[in-house]
Structure formats: C-alpha cells, structure tokens
PDB file of C-alpha atoms in Angstrom:
ATOM      1  CA  TYR A   1       2.028 -78.124 -65.685  1.00 97.00           C
ATOM      2  CA  VAL A   2       1.001 -78.860 -62.096  1.00 97.00           C
ATOM      3  CA  ALA A   3      -2.449 -78.167 -60.582  1.00 97.00           C
ATOM      4  CA  LEU A   4      -3.230 -77.175 -56.996  1.00 97.00           C
ATOM      5  CA  SER A   5      -6.204 -78.589 -55.081  1.00 96.00           C
ATOM      6  CA  HIS A   6      -6.771 -76.558 -51.920  1.00 95.00           C
ATOM      7  CA  ARG A   7      -9.191 -74.890 -49.531  1.00 92.00           C
ATOM      8  CA  TRP A   8      -9.567 -71.139 -49.849  1.00 87.00           C
ATOM      9  CA  GLY A   9     -10.306 -70.509 -46.180  1.00 82.00           C
ATOM     10  CA  THR A  10     -11.564 -67.154 -44.922  1.00 78.00           C
ATOM     11  CA  SER A  11      -8.476 -65.012 -45.471  1.00 73.00           C
ATOM     12  CA  GLN A  12      -8.068 -62.184 -47.949  1.00 68.00           C
ATOM     13  CA  HIS A  13      -7.347 -64.108 -51.114  1.00 76.00           C
ATOM     14  CA  PHE A  14      -4.803 -63.312 -53.799  1.00 89.00           C
ATOM     15  CA  THR A  15      -7.109 -63.607 -56.806  1.00 91.00           C
ATOM     16  CA  THR A  16      -7.496 -62.519 -60.399  1.00 94.00           C
ATOM     17  CA  THR A  17     -10.397 -60.148 -60.975  1.00 93.00           C
ATOM     18  CA  LYS A  18     -11.283 -57.699 -63.701  1.00 95.00           C
ATOM     19  CA  GLU A  19      -9.562 -55.013 -61.639  1.00 95.00           C
ATOM     20  CA  THR A  20      -6.360 -57.009 -61.009  1.00 94.00           C
ATOM     21  CA  MET A  21      -6.141 -58.683 -64.432  1.00 94.00           C
ATOM     22  CA  ALA A  22      -3.639 -56.219 -65.895  1.00 94.00           C
ATOM     23  CA  ALA A  23      -1.398 -56.455 -62.820  1.00 93.00           C
ATOM     24  CA  ARG A  24      -1.470 -60.271 -62.893  1.00 93.00           C
ATOM     25  CA  GLU A  25      -0.445 -60.295 -66.557  1.00 93.00           C
ATOM     26  CA  GLN A  26       2.528 -58.036 -65.778  1.00 94.00           C
ATOM     27  CA  GLY A  27       3.744 -60.563 -63.201  1.00 92.00           C
ATOM     28  CA  PHE A  28       4.288 -60.671 -59.460  1.00 92.00           C
ATOM     29  CA  HIS A  29       6.885 -61.914 -57.005  1.00 93.00           C
ATOM     30  CA  GLN A  30       6.504 -65.236 -55.233  1.00 91.00           C
ATOM     31  CA  ASP A  31       6.679 -63.426 -51.881  1.00 92.00           C
ATOM     32  CA  GLN A  32       3.393 -61.669 -52.709  1.00 92.00           C
ATOM     33  CA  LEU A  33       1.552 -64.977 -52.732  1.00 94.00           C
ATOM     34  CA  PRO A  34      -0.165 -66.431 -49.658  1.00 94.00           C
ATOM     35  CA  ALA A  35       1.689 -69.297 -47.939  1.00 95.00           C
ATOM     36  CA  THR A  36      -0.213 -72.180 -49.552  1.00 96.00           C
ATOM     37  CA  TYR A  37       0.469 -70.834 -53.039  1.00 96.00           C
ATOM     38  CA  ARG A  38       4.147 -70.220 -52.208  1.00 97.00           C
ATOM     39  CA  ASP A  39       4.492 -73.827 -51.053  1.00 97.00           C
ATOM     40  CA  ALA A  40       2.860 -75.024 -54.265  1.00 97.00           C
ATOM     41  CA  VAL A  41       5.336 -72.962 -56.320  1.00 97.00           C
ATOM     42  CA  THR A  42       8.232 -74.401 -54.305  1.00 97.00           C
ATOM     43  CA  THR A  43       6.964 -77.959 -54.805  1.00 97.00           C
ATOM     44  CA  ALA A  44       6.448 -77.543 -58.541  1.00 97.00           C
ATOM     45  CA  ARG A  45       9.846 -75.892 -59.087  1.00 97.00           C
ATOM     46  CA  ASN A  46      11.738 -78.496 -57.049  1.00 96.00           C
ATOM     47  CA  LEU A  47      10.129 -81.247 -59.093  1.00 95.00           C
ATOM     48  CA  GLY A  48      11.185 -79.567 -62.324  1.00 96.00           C
ATOM     49  CA  PHE A  49       7.982 -77.810 -63.436  1.00 97.00           C
ATOM     50  CA  ALA A  50       7.671 -74.211 -64.598  1.00 96.00           C
ATOM     51  CA  TYR A  51       3.883 -73.930 -64.780  1.00 97.00           C
ATOM     52  CA  LEU A  52       1.322 -74.079 -61.965  1.00 97.00           C
ATOM     53  CA  TRP A  53      -2.477 -73.853 -62.272  1.00 97.00           C
ATOM     54  CA  ILE A  54      -4.345 -72.291 -59.335  1.00 96.00           C
ATOM     55  CA  ASP A  55      -8.072 -71.679 -59.682  1.00 93.00           C
ATOM     56  CA  SER A  56      -8.157 -68.285 -57.951  1.00 92.00           C
ATOM     57  CA  LEU A  57      -5.429 -66.945 -60.247  1.00 94.00           C
ATOM     58  CA  CYS A  58      -6.268 -68.668 -63.543  1.00 94.00           C
ATOM     59  CA  ILE A  59     -10.003 -67.889 -63.511  1.00 93.00           C
ATOM     60  CA  VAL A  60     -11.281 -64.312 -63.420  1.00 94.00           C
ATOM     61  CA  GLN A  61     -13.319 -64.498 -60.239  1.00 90.00           C
ATOM     62  CA  ASP A  62     -15.808 -61.693 -60.923  1.00 91.00           C
ATOM     63  CA  ASP A  63     -16.329 -62.480 -64.620  1.00 93.00           C
ATOM     64  CA  ALA A  64     -19.401 -64.712 -64.909  1.00 91.00           C
ATOM     65  CA  ALA A  65     -18.683 -65.683 -68.521  1.00 93.00           C
ATOM     66  CA  ASP A  66     -15.064 -66.644 -67.782  1.00 93.00           C
ATOM     67  CA  TRP A  67     -16.101 -68.573 -64.666  1.00 89.00           C
ATOM     68  CA  LYS A  68     -18.780 -70.530 -66.552  1.00 86.00           C
ATOM     69  CA  SER A  69     -16.409 -71.388 -69.388  1.00 89.00           C
ATOM     70  CA  GLU A  70     -13.483 -72.403 -67.172  1.00 90.00           C
ATOM     71  CA  SER A  71     -15.543 -74.356 -64.627  1.00 86.00           C
ATOM     72  CA  GLN A  72     -16.772 -76.616 -67.423  1.00 84.00           C
ATOM     73  CA  ARG A  73     -13.151 -77.368 -68.330  1.00 88.00           C
ATOM     74  CA  MET A  74     -12.063 -78.028 -64.754  1.00 89.00           C
ATOM     75  CA  GLY A  75     -12.156 -81.806 -65.057  1.00 88.00           C
ATOM     76  CA  ASN A  76      -9.791 -81.786 -68.021  1.00 90.00           C
ATOM     77  CA  ILE A  77      -7.487 -79.288 -66.312  1.00 94.00           C
ATOM     78  CA  PHE A  78      -6.834 -81.795 -63.530  1.00 93.00           C
ATOM     79  CA  LYS A  79      -6.835 -84.780 -65.893  1.00 90.00           C
ATOM     80  CA  HIS A  80      -4.080 -83.345 -68.103  1.00 93.00           C
ATOM     81  CA  ALA A  81      -1.916 -81.916 -65.315  1.00 95.00           C
ATOM     82  CA  SER A  82       1.320 -83.860 -64.858  1.00 95.00           C
ATOM     83  CA  PHE A  83       0.239 -84.190 -61.244  1.00 94.00           C
ATOM     84  CA  THR A  84      -1.974 -82.496 -58.679  1.00 96.00           C
ATOM     85  CA  ILE A  85      -0.787 -81.034 -55.389  1.00 97.00           C
ATOM     86  CA  ALA A  86      -3.471 -81.680 -52.763  1.00 97.00           C
ATOM     87  CA  ALA A  87      -2.937 -79.448 -49.723  1.00 97.00           C
ATOM     88  CA  HIS A  88      -4.921 -81.331 -47.074  1.00 96.00           C
ATOM     89  CA  CYS A  89      -3.129 -79.858 -44.054  1.00 94.00           C
ATOM     90  CA  ALA A  90      -3.754 -76.212 -45.025  1.00 94.00           C
ATOM     91  CA  ARG A  91      -7.104 -74.875 -43.832  1.00 92.00           C
ATOM     92  CA  GLY A  92      -6.785 -71.825 -46.056  1.00 91.00           C
ATOM     93  CA  ASP A  93      -4.557 -70.167 -48.611  1.00 92.00           C
ATOM     94  CA  ASP A  94      -2.604 -68.378 -45.861  1.00 91.00           C
ATOM     95  CA  GLU A  95      -1.406 -71.438 -43.888  1.00 93.00           C
ATOM     96  CA  GLY A  96       0.927 -73.345 -46.200  1.00 95.00           C
ATOM     97  CA  PHE A  97       1.349 -77.109 -46.202  1.00 97.00           C
ATOM     98  CA  LEU A  98       5.025 -78.071 -46.577  1.00 96.00           C
ATOM     99  CA  ALA A  99       6.106 -77.382 -42.990  1.00 95.00           C
ATOM    100  CA  ARG A 100       3.195 -79.367 -41.546  1.00 93.00           C
ATOM    101  CA  ALA A 101       3.562 -82.281 -43.973  1.00 94.00           C
ATOM    102  CA  LEU A 102       7.332 -82.683 -43.660  1.00 92.00           C
ATOM    103  CA  VAL A 103       7.584 -82.856 -39.871  1.00 87.00           C
ATOM    104  CA  LYS A 104       7.275 -85.834 -37.551  1.00 78.00           C
ATOM    105  CA  ARG A 105       3.695 -87.062 -37.310  1.00 75.00           C
ATOM    106  CA  GLY A 106       1.538 -85.950 -34.416  1.00 63.00           C
ATOM    107  CA  GLY A 107       1.180 -88.548 -31.697  1.00 64.00           C
ATOM    108  CA  THR A 108       4.811 -89.627 -32.006  1.00 62.00           C
ATOM    109  CA  VAL A 109       6.359 -91.142 -28.888  1.00 69.00           C
ATOM    110  CA  ASP A 110      10.153 -91.326 -28.462  1.00 68.00           C
ATOM    111  CA  HIS A 111      11.258 -94.048 -26.011  1.00 70.00           C
ATOM    112  CA  HIS A 112      14.736 -94.375 -24.551  1.00 69.00           C
ATOM    113  CA  HIS A 113      15.547 -97.623 -22.727  1.00 69.00           C
ATOM    114  CA  HIS A 114      18.268 -97.019 -20.143  1.00 66.00           C
ATOM    115  CA  LYS A 115      18.498-100.518 -18.606  1.00 67.00           C
ATOM    116  CA  THR A 116      20.248-102.052 -21.570  1.00 61.00           C
ATOM    117  CA  SER A 117      23.808-101.650 -22.654  1.00 61.00           C
ATOM    118  CA  PRO A 118      24.331-100.038 -25.014  1.00 64.00           C
ATOM    119  CA  GLU A 119      21.361 -97.699 -24.562  1.00 64.00           C
ATOM    120  CA  THR A 120      18.611 -98.246 -27.157  1.00 67.00           C
ATOM    121  CA  SER A 121      15.885 -95.922 -28.360  1.00 67.00           C
ATOM    122  CA  PHE A 122      12.964 -96.282 -30.715  1.00 69.00           C
ATOM    123  CA  THR A 123      10.078 -94.193 -31.982  1.00 71.00           C
ATOM    124  CA  LEU A 124       6.375 -95.083 -32.094  1.00 73.00           C
ATOM    125  CA  TYR A 125       4.001 -93.274 -34.412  1.00 74.00           C
ATOM    126  CA  ARG A 126       0.760 -93.870 -36.266  1.00 75.00           C
ATOM    127  CA  ARG A 127       1.295 -95.100 -39.783  1.00 79.00           C
ATOM    128  CA  GLY A 128      -0.232 -93.134 -42.611  1.00 80.00           C
ATOM    129  CA  ASN A 129      -3.711 -94.195 -43.671  1.00 83.00           C
ATOM    130  CA  LEU A 130      -5.046 -93.053 -47.043  1.00 82.00           C
ATOM    131  CA  ALA A 131      -8.686 -93.418 -46.026  1.00 82.00           C
ATOM    132  CA  MET A 132      -8.235 -91.509 -42.755  1.00 86.00           C
ATOM    133  CA  ASP A 133      -5.685 -88.882 -43.765  1.00 89.00           C
ATOM    134  CA  VAL A 134      -6.849 -88.207 -47.323  1.00 89.00           C
ATOM    135  CA  THR A 135     -10.350 -89.475 -48.106  1.00 85.00           C
ATOM    136  CA  ALA A 136     -11.786 -88.337 -44.771  1.00 87.00           C
ATOM    137  CA  SER A 137      -9.933 -85.013 -44.758  1.00 91.00           C
ATOM    138  CA  ALA A 138     -11.655 -81.637 -44.747  1.00 92.00           C
ATOM    139  CA  LEU A 139     -10.295 -81.005 -48.245  1.00 93.00           C
ATOM    140  CA  CYS A 140     -11.916 -84.143 -49.687  1.00 91.00           C
ATOM    141  CA  ARG A 141     -15.229 -83.156 -48.144  1.00 91.00           C
ATOM    142  CA  ARG A 142     -15.362 -80.160 -50.471  1.00 93.00           C
ATOM    143  CA  GLY A 143     -17.647 -80.628 -53.473  1.00 91.00           C
ATOM    144  CA  TRP A 144     -15.232 -79.237 -56.073  1.00 92.00           C
ATOM    145  CA  VAL A 145     -12.484 -81.599 -54.905  1.00 92.00           C
ATOM    146  CA  LEU A 146     -14.298 -84.807 -55.876  1.00 91.00           C
ATOM    147  CA  GLN A 147     -13.833 -83.956 -59.545  1.00 90.00           C
ATOM    148  CA  GLU A 148     -10.266 -82.826 -58.940  1.00 91.00           C
ATOM    149  CA  ARG A 149      -9.234 -86.091 -57.288  1.00 89.00           C
ATOM    150  CA  PHE A 150     -11.265 -88.398 -59.526  1.00 87.00           C
ATOM    151  CA  MET A 151      -9.904 -86.904 -62.747  1.00 88.00           C
ATOM    152  CA  ALA A 152      -6.263 -86.521 -61.714  1.00 89.00           C
ATOM    153  CA  SER A 153      -3.867 -89.091 -63.144  1.00 84.00           C
ATOM    154  CA  ARG A 154      -1.391 -88.524 -60.292  1.00 89.00           C
ATOM    155  CA  THR A 155      -1.790 -86.718 -56.979  1.00 92.00           C
ATOM    156  CA  ILE A 156       0.674 -85.869 -54.219  1.00 94.00           C
ATOM    157  CA  HIS A 157      -1.312 -85.552 -50.992  1.00 95.00           C
ATOM    158  CA  PHE A 158       0.239 -83.363 -48.283  1.00 96.00           C
ATOM    159  CA  THR A 159      -1.275 -84.271 -44.900  1.00 95.00           C
ATOM    160  CA  ASP A 160      -0.161 -83.638 -41.318  1.00 92.00           C
ATOM    161  CA  GLY A 161       3.175 -85.433 -40.941  1.00 89.00           C
ATOM    162  CA  GLN A 162       2.734 -87.548 -44.067  1.00 91.00           C
ATOM    163  CA  VAL A 163       2.984 -87.340 -47.856  1.00 93.00           C
ATOM    164  CA  PHE A 164       1.084 -89.790 -50.086  1.00 91.00           C
ATOM    165  CA  ALA A 165       1.539 -90.407 -53.814  1.00 89.00           C
ATOM    166  CA  GLU A 166      -1.609 -91.627 -55.583  1.00 85.00           C
ATOM    167  CA  THR A 167      -1.785 -92.752 -59.224  1.00 80.00           C
ATOM    168  CA  THR A 168      -4.586 -94.055 -61.412  1.00 66.00           C
ATOM    169  CA  ASP A 169      -3.085 -97.504 -61.861  1.00 55.00           C
ATOM    170  CA  THR A 170      -2.372 -98.274 -58.203  1.00 46.00           C
ATOM    171  CA  GLU A 171      -4.587-100.695 -56.307  1.00 49.00           C
ATOM    172  CA  SER A 172      -6.185 -99.224 -53.204  1.00 46.00           C
ATOM    173  CA  THR A 173      -8.324-100.465 -50.344  1.00 44.00           C
ATOM    174  CA  THR A 174     -10.170 -97.183 -49.837  1.00 42.00           C
ATOM    175  CA  THR A 175     -13.892 -97.335 -50.431  1.00 39.00           C
ATOM    176  CA  PHE A 176     -14.877 -93.702 -50.970  1.00 41.00           C
ATOM    177  CA  TYR A 177     -12.586 -92.370 -53.651  1.00 46.00           C
ATOM    178  CA  SER A 178      -9.816 -94.591 -54.903  1.00 50.00           C
ATOM    179  CA  PRO A 179      -7.751 -95.154 -58.027  1.00 47.00           C
ATOM    180  CA  SER A 180      -9.552 -98.450 -58.593  1.00 51.00           C
ATOM    181  CA  ALA A 181     -13.056 -97.101 -57.926  1.00 64.00           C
ATOM    182  CA  ALA A 182     -15.552 -96.900 -60.795  1.00 77.00           C
ATOM    183  CA  PRO A 183     -13.266 -98.523 -63.400  1.00 79.00           C
ATOM    184  CA  ALA A 184     -15.734 -98.168 -66.286  1.00 83.00           C
ATOM    185  CA  LEU A 185     -16.283 -94.489 -65.556  1.00 85.00           C
ATOM    186  CA  ARG A 186     -12.563 -93.832 -65.131  1.00 81.00           C
ATOM    187  CA  ALA A 187     -11.813 -95.660 -68.375  1.00 81.00           C
ATOM    188  CA  MET A 188     -14.275 -93.357 -70.142  1.00 82.00           C
ATOM    189  CA  PHE A 189     -12.040 -90.445 -69.098  1.00 81.00           C
ATOM    190  CA  GLY A 190      -8.898 -92.276 -70.187  1.00 78.00           C
ATOM    191  CA  LEU A 191      -7.901 -92.998 -66.581  1.00 76.00           C
ATOM    192  CA  GLY A 192      -6.892 -96.284 -64.988  1.00 64.00           C
ATOM    193  CA  PRO A 193      -5.973 -99.571 -66.663  1.00 54.00           C
ATOM    194  CA  HIS A 194      -8.136-100.625 -69.605  1.00 41.00           C
ATOM    195  CA  ARG A 195      -7.756-102.293 -72.966  1.00 34.00           C
ATOM    196  CA  ALA A 196      -5.758 -99.378 -74.441  1.00 37.00           C
ATOM    197  CA  GLY A 197      -2.872-100.233 -72.116  1.00 37.00           C
ATOM    198  CA  ALA A 198      -1.559 -98.597 -68.960  1.00 35.00           C
ATOM    199  CA  ALA A 199       0.830 -96.229 -70.739  1.00 35.00           C
ATOM    200  CA  GLU A 200      -1.809 -95.034 -73.173  1.00 36.00           C
ATOM    201  CA  CYS A 201      -4.666 -94.727 -70.712  1.00 36.00           C
ATOM    202  CA  LEU A 202      -3.409 -91.448 -69.269  1.00 36.00           C
ATOM    203  CA  LEU A 203      -3.610 -89.764 -72.643  1.00 37.00           C
ATOM    204  CA  SER A 204      -6.726 -90.916 -74.472  1.00 41.00           C
ATOM    205  CA  PRO A 205     -10.166 -92.244 -73.496  1.00 46.00           C
ATOM    206  CA  ILE A 206     -11.410 -95.656 -74.558  1.00 47.00           C
ATOM    207  CA  THR A 207     -12.915 -96.149 -77.983  1.00 54.00           C
ATOM    208  CA  PRO A 208     -16.148 -98.101 -78.398  1.00 53.00           C
ATOM    209  CA  THR A 209     -16.269-101.469 -80.106  1.00 58.00           C
ATOM    210  CA  PRO A 210     -17.704-101.073 -83.636  1.00 59.00           C
ATOM    211  CA  GLY A 211     -21.477-101.333 -83.447  1.00 59.00           C
ATOM    212  CA  GLU A 212     -21.461-100.808 -79.653  1.00 67.00           C
ATOM    213  CA  PRO A 213     -21.783 -97.096 -78.807  1.00 71.00           C
ATOM    214  CA  LEU A 214     -20.569 -95.919 -75.428  1.00 82.00           C
ATOM    215  CA  THR A 215     -23.218 -95.412 -72.776  1.00 89.00           C
ATOM    216  CA  VAL A 216     -23.028 -93.744 -69.392  1.00 92.00           C
ATOM    217  CA  PRO A 217     -21.914 -96.369 -66.818  1.00 91.00           C
ATOM    218  CA  LEU A 218     -24.176 -96.966 -63.833  1.00 92.00           C
ATOM    219  CA  GLU A 219     -21.091 -96.129 -61.770  1.00 91.00           C
ATOM    220  CA  TRP A 220     -22.125 -92.509 -62.260  1.00 93.00           C
ATOM    221  CA  LEU A 221     -24.749 -93.124 -59.570  1.00 93.00           C
ATOM    222  CA  ASP A 222     -21.999 -94.204 -57.154  1.00 90.00           C
ATOM    223  CA  LEU A 223     -20.249 -90.931 -57.910  1.00 91.00           C
ATOM    224  CA  VAL A 224     -23.463 -89.017 -57.175  1.00 93.00           C
ATOM    225  CA  GLU A 225     -23.650 -90.733 -53.772  1.00 91.00           C
ATOM    226  CA  MET A 226     -20.063 -89.667 -53.021  1.00 90.00           C
ATOM    227  CA  TYR A 227     -20.739 -86.141 -54.238  1.00 93.00           C
ATOM    228  CA  SER A 228     -23.905 -85.724 -52.173  1.00 93.00           C
ATOM    229  CA  ASN A 229     -21.814 -86.203 -49.009  1.00 90.00           C
ATOM    230  CA  CYS A 230     -19.541 -83.286 -49.928  1.00 91.00           C
ATOM    231  CA  GLU A 231     -19.990 -79.621 -49.017  1.00 90.00           C
ATOM    232  CA  LEU A 232     -20.213 -76.541 -51.204  1.00 90.00           C
ATOM    233  CA  THR A 233     -19.783 -72.934 -50.095  1.00 85.00           C
ATOM    234  CA  LYS A 234     -22.170 -71.764 -52.823  1.00 86.00           C
ATOM    235  CA  ALA A 235     -25.328 -73.818 -53.300  1.00 86.00           C
ATOM    236  CA  SER A 236     -25.482 -72.623 -56.903  1.00 86.00           C
ATOM    237  CA  ASP A 237     -22.296 -74.622 -57.639  1.00 89.00           C
ATOM    238  CA  LYS A 238     -24.085 -77.969 -57.150  1.00 92.00           C
ATOM    239  CA  LEU A 239     -24.010 -78.893 -60.848  1.00 92.00           C
ATOM    240  CA  MET A 240     -21.102 -76.644 -61.834  1.00 90.00           C
ATOM    241  CA  ALA A 241     -18.648 -78.516 -59.582  1.00 92.00           C
ATOM    242  CA  ILE A 242     -19.027 -81.693 -61.664  1.00 91.00           C
ATOM    243  CA  ALA A 243     -19.736 -79.992 -64.996  1.00 89.00           C
ATOM    244  CA  GLY A 244     -16.239 -80.768 -66.298  1.00 87.00           C
ATOM    245  CA  MET A 245     -16.871 -84.496 -65.947  1.00 89.00           C
ATOM    246  CA  ALA A 246     -20.391 -84.235 -67.346  1.00 90.00           C
ATOM    247  CA  ARG A 247     -19.185 -82.360 -70.413  1.00 88.00           C
ATOM    248  CA  GLU A 248     -16.630 -85.065 -71.246  1.00 86.00           C
ATOM    249  CA  ILE A 249     -19.184 -87.867 -70.760  1.00 90.00           C
ATOM    250  CA  GLN A 250     -21.645 -86.026 -72.973  1.00 90.00           C
ATOM    251  CA  ARG A 251     -18.999 -85.566 -75.660  1.00 87.00           C
ATOM    252  CA  GLN A 252     -18.250 -89.287 -75.749  1.00 87.00           C
ATOM    253  CA  THR A 253     -21.722 -90.764 -75.371  1.00 90.00           C
ATOM    254  CA  GLY A 254     -24.037 -88.127 -76.828  1.00 91.00           C
ATOM    255  CA  SER A 255     -26.356 -88.799 -73.893  1.00 93.00           C
ATOM    256  CA  VAL A 256     -28.708 -86.050 -72.749  1.00 94.00           C
ATOM    257  CA  TRP A 257     -27.547 -84.327 -69.532  1.00 93.00           C
ATOM    258  CA  ALA A 258     -30.334 -82.494 -67.723  1.00 92.00           C
ATOM    259  CA  ALA A 259     -30.690 -81.463 -64.075  1.00 92.00           C
ATOM    260  CA  GLY A 260     -27.930 -83.855 -63.001  1.00 93.00           C
ATOM    261  CA  LEU A 261     -29.467 -86.869 -64.752  1.00 96.00           C
ATOM    262  CA  TRP A 262     -28.341 -88.813 -67.836  1.00 96.00           C
ATOM    263  CA  GLY A 263     -30.798 -89.939 -70.493  1.00 94.00           C
ATOM    264  CA  ASP A 264     -28.965 -93.265 -70.901  1.00 93.00           C
ATOM    265  CA  ILE A 265     -29.649 -94.214 -67.283  1.00 94.00           C
ATOM    266  CA  LEU A 266     -32.661 -92.030 -66.525  1.00 95.00           C
ATOM    267  CA  LEU A 267     -34.855 -94.608 -64.764  1.00 95.00           C
ATOM    268  CA  PRO A 268     -32.276 -95.837 -62.235  1.00 95.00           C
ATOM    269  CA  SER A 269     -31.176 -92.217 -61.744  1.00 95.00           C
ATOM    270  CA  LEU A 270     -34.663 -91.386 -60.470  1.00 95.00           C
ATOM    271  CA  LEU A 271     -34.510 -94.125 -57.815  1.00 95.00           C
ATOM    272  CA  TRP A 272     -32.728 -91.991 -55.247  1.00 95.00           C
ATOM    273  CA  MET A 273     -33.664 -91.483 -51.611  1.00 93.00           C
ATOM    274  CA  PRO A 274     -32.282 -89.635 -48.588  1.00 93.00           C
ATOM    275  CA  GLY A 275     -29.052 -91.223 -47.445  1.00 89.00           C
ATOM    276  CA  ALA A 276     -28.924 -90.009 -43.849  1.00 77.00           C
ATOM    277  CA  ALA A 277     -31.280 -89.671 -40.907  1.00 74.00           C
ATOM    278  CA  ALA A 278     -30.876 -85.900 -41.058  1.00 76.00           C
ATOM    279  CA  GLY A 279     -32.799 -85.886 -44.322  1.00 84.00           C
ATOM    280  CA  LEU A 280     -32.498 -83.441 -47.209  1.00 91.00           C
ATOM    281  CA  ARG A 281     -32.710 -79.656 -47.393  1.00 89.00           C
ATOM    282  CA  ARG A 282     -33.937 -77.388 -50.164  1.00 87.00           C
ATOM    283  CA  PRO A 283     -31.517 -74.597 -51.143  1.00 86.00           C
ATOM    284  CA  ALA A 284     -32.648 -70.983 -51.023  1.00 77.00           C
ATOM    285  CA  CYS A 285     -33.369 -70.837 -54.772  1.00 71.00           C
ATOM    286  CA  PRO A 286     -34.117 -74.464 -55.764  1.00 59.00           C
ATOM    287  CA  ARG A 287     -35.654 -73.632 -59.151  1.00 67.00           C
ATOM    288  CA  GLU A 288     -32.374 -72.159 -60.351  1.00 75.00           C
ATOM    289  CA  ARG A 289     -30.654 -75.517 -59.841  1.00 86.00           C
ATOM    290  CA  ALA A 290     -32.919 -78.442 -60.711  1.00 90.00           C
ATOM    291  CA  PRO A 291     -36.558 -79.616 -60.452  1.00 91.00           C
ATOM    292  CA  SER A 292     -37.609 -81.377 -57.256  1.00 90.00           C
ATOM    293  CA  TRP A 293     -37.471 -84.877 -58.762  1.00 93.00           C
ATOM    294  CA  SER A 294     -33.711 -84.610 -59.286  1.00 94.00           C
ATOM    295  CA  TRP A 295     -31.148 -85.344 -56.561  1.00 95.00           C
ATOM    296  CA  ALA A 296     -29.445 -82.097 -57.617  1.00 94.00           C
ATOM    297  CA  ALA A 297     -32.375 -80.035 -56.270  1.00 93.00           C
ATOM    298  CA  TRP A 298     -31.514 -81.011 -52.711  1.00 92.00           C
ATOM    299  CA  ASP A 299     -28.672 -80.546 -50.230  1.00 92.00           C
ATOM    300  CA  GLY A 300     -27.661 -83.555 -48.186  1.00 92.00           C
ATOM    301  CA  SER A 301     -26.722 -87.187 -48.619  1.00 93.00           C
ATOM    302  CA  VAL A 302     -28.619 -89.308 -51.174  1.00 94.00           C
TER     303      VAL A 302
END
C-alpha cells in the first residue's frame, strides 16, 4: 500500500466519521474525492498499487477511541508503506499536487539567441534543493509530518516544479531531516543501513548483542529539537503526533516513557532550554499534556 502525507487546509474535508462510516464502507467514486486525494489515487494506480492510506479516511475522525488507537500506530503505518506520497505543493486537500509538480519550475527563463546561425536557445532555472523545497516546506513544518517522514522507508516528494525521491539508504546533505540523520535511532526502527544489511533493514529492526540490551539513543533529543520547531493545529496532539515512534521504542527497549521523557536518558532529557529568542508558551490546558519540567509542556523551540 501507499501512504499520503499532506496538509488538510481549511476546506470542507472528505472524511470518515461515525455518520459517514457506512457510506465509506459501501464505496465511493474517485470523482467525489478532493483534488489532493484524487492525485494521490492517480499516482498510486500509475505506479501499480491498489491500496492507499489517507488519515482522514482511514481513521474515524469523531471517534476518540479509534483516533487514540490509530494515532499510536501511525509511525508503523508510514514505515511499512511501500512508499509515501508527500504533497508539499498542495496547501489543502482541495488543491491537488500533480499539475503543480509536473510543470516547468517557477523562475524559469527561456533565452533565444538570434545573432548566431543557426539560432540557439537555452533555458535557465533553479535546480531542485531538498533542504529548501522539502525540509523547509510548509508541509514539513507540521508536527505530524516529522514522524511520517522519519519513519518512511521511501518517499516521493511533490514540490512546485520538481519531484524528489528519498530513500532510507541514500546519503544526504540536509541537516534537519535526512535519510542519514540519527542513524542509531533509525536503525532501532529497522530503517537505514545497519549490521542486518541494506535489504533486510527495511523489514526488521536491529537485534541487541547478547548481554547488551537496547537503550534509547541520545539521538532522540535531536529529534525533540526538530519536533519543537514544528507546528500543530491542536495543542493536545503534542505527544500524540510522535506516539507511534515512542510506542515502538518502548517495545524494543522496555524504557519508561512519561511526559515526553525516556527513563534511559532521563537526566540529559531534563537539560533543555528555550531554543529561540521568542521564548516558550504554555498551552491553554498545560496539565493535560505534561508537567512543567518537561519540554512537552511548552510550545516553541527547545
């Protein structure tokens, strides 16, 4: 199956709710879907896939129990997808992304030189840049997307005038998210090259050396720094948006996960400070999220 990573926008969404559940199960025509979803269906079908996972359709949006259960599995959903479609150039579910990604890049200059014989022409355009077009995009500034990109084994990024293919075993020069970032943490999820071999790493996580139990890598703190720079529509999602990753780490290490902190690395986890001059902000209901001594109790960069 293929997974879609996208921004919902402010349009009227085509979602699954308790009221629409029966109708969704009976089926619907592709033309009923908003443009971004239609483009995702087209992409998946043309690449030979029959199944597509979209959060707003595959999770019952007004069912708290279903949402809690599925959000904790989100990391594995993106990890086990054959690839992820990342719709960077769609600001909402109603815009679509194929038309904007498959046209000539913005800023293109066509030059025709008439003083030579025969006449020559050439085109100037800005080359694609993964850090600028993908990592710094509005999509990658969304809190839920960090987990989606970090856990995906392969991602096709659709940006304005450019398509990027990103895999876990490709070297990259990006410094925010990248396939080569946090190698110990990625290996724990069975991503990236490690001693199990490149072919095997996409399927199964690493196994500890006998007598050496797995512990939470300090790279988790780097991930927290990345995450704190992202935005969430709902402040209550602060811990839920990375719960899929936390659940898998807890399963492998047995470490205690509480208020966004790991027992294995508790002391260094408490050594956080504001990361920007703007400082930190308390959410409306801070006690529902985490105690004040945790980074998770605050909004803003740490």
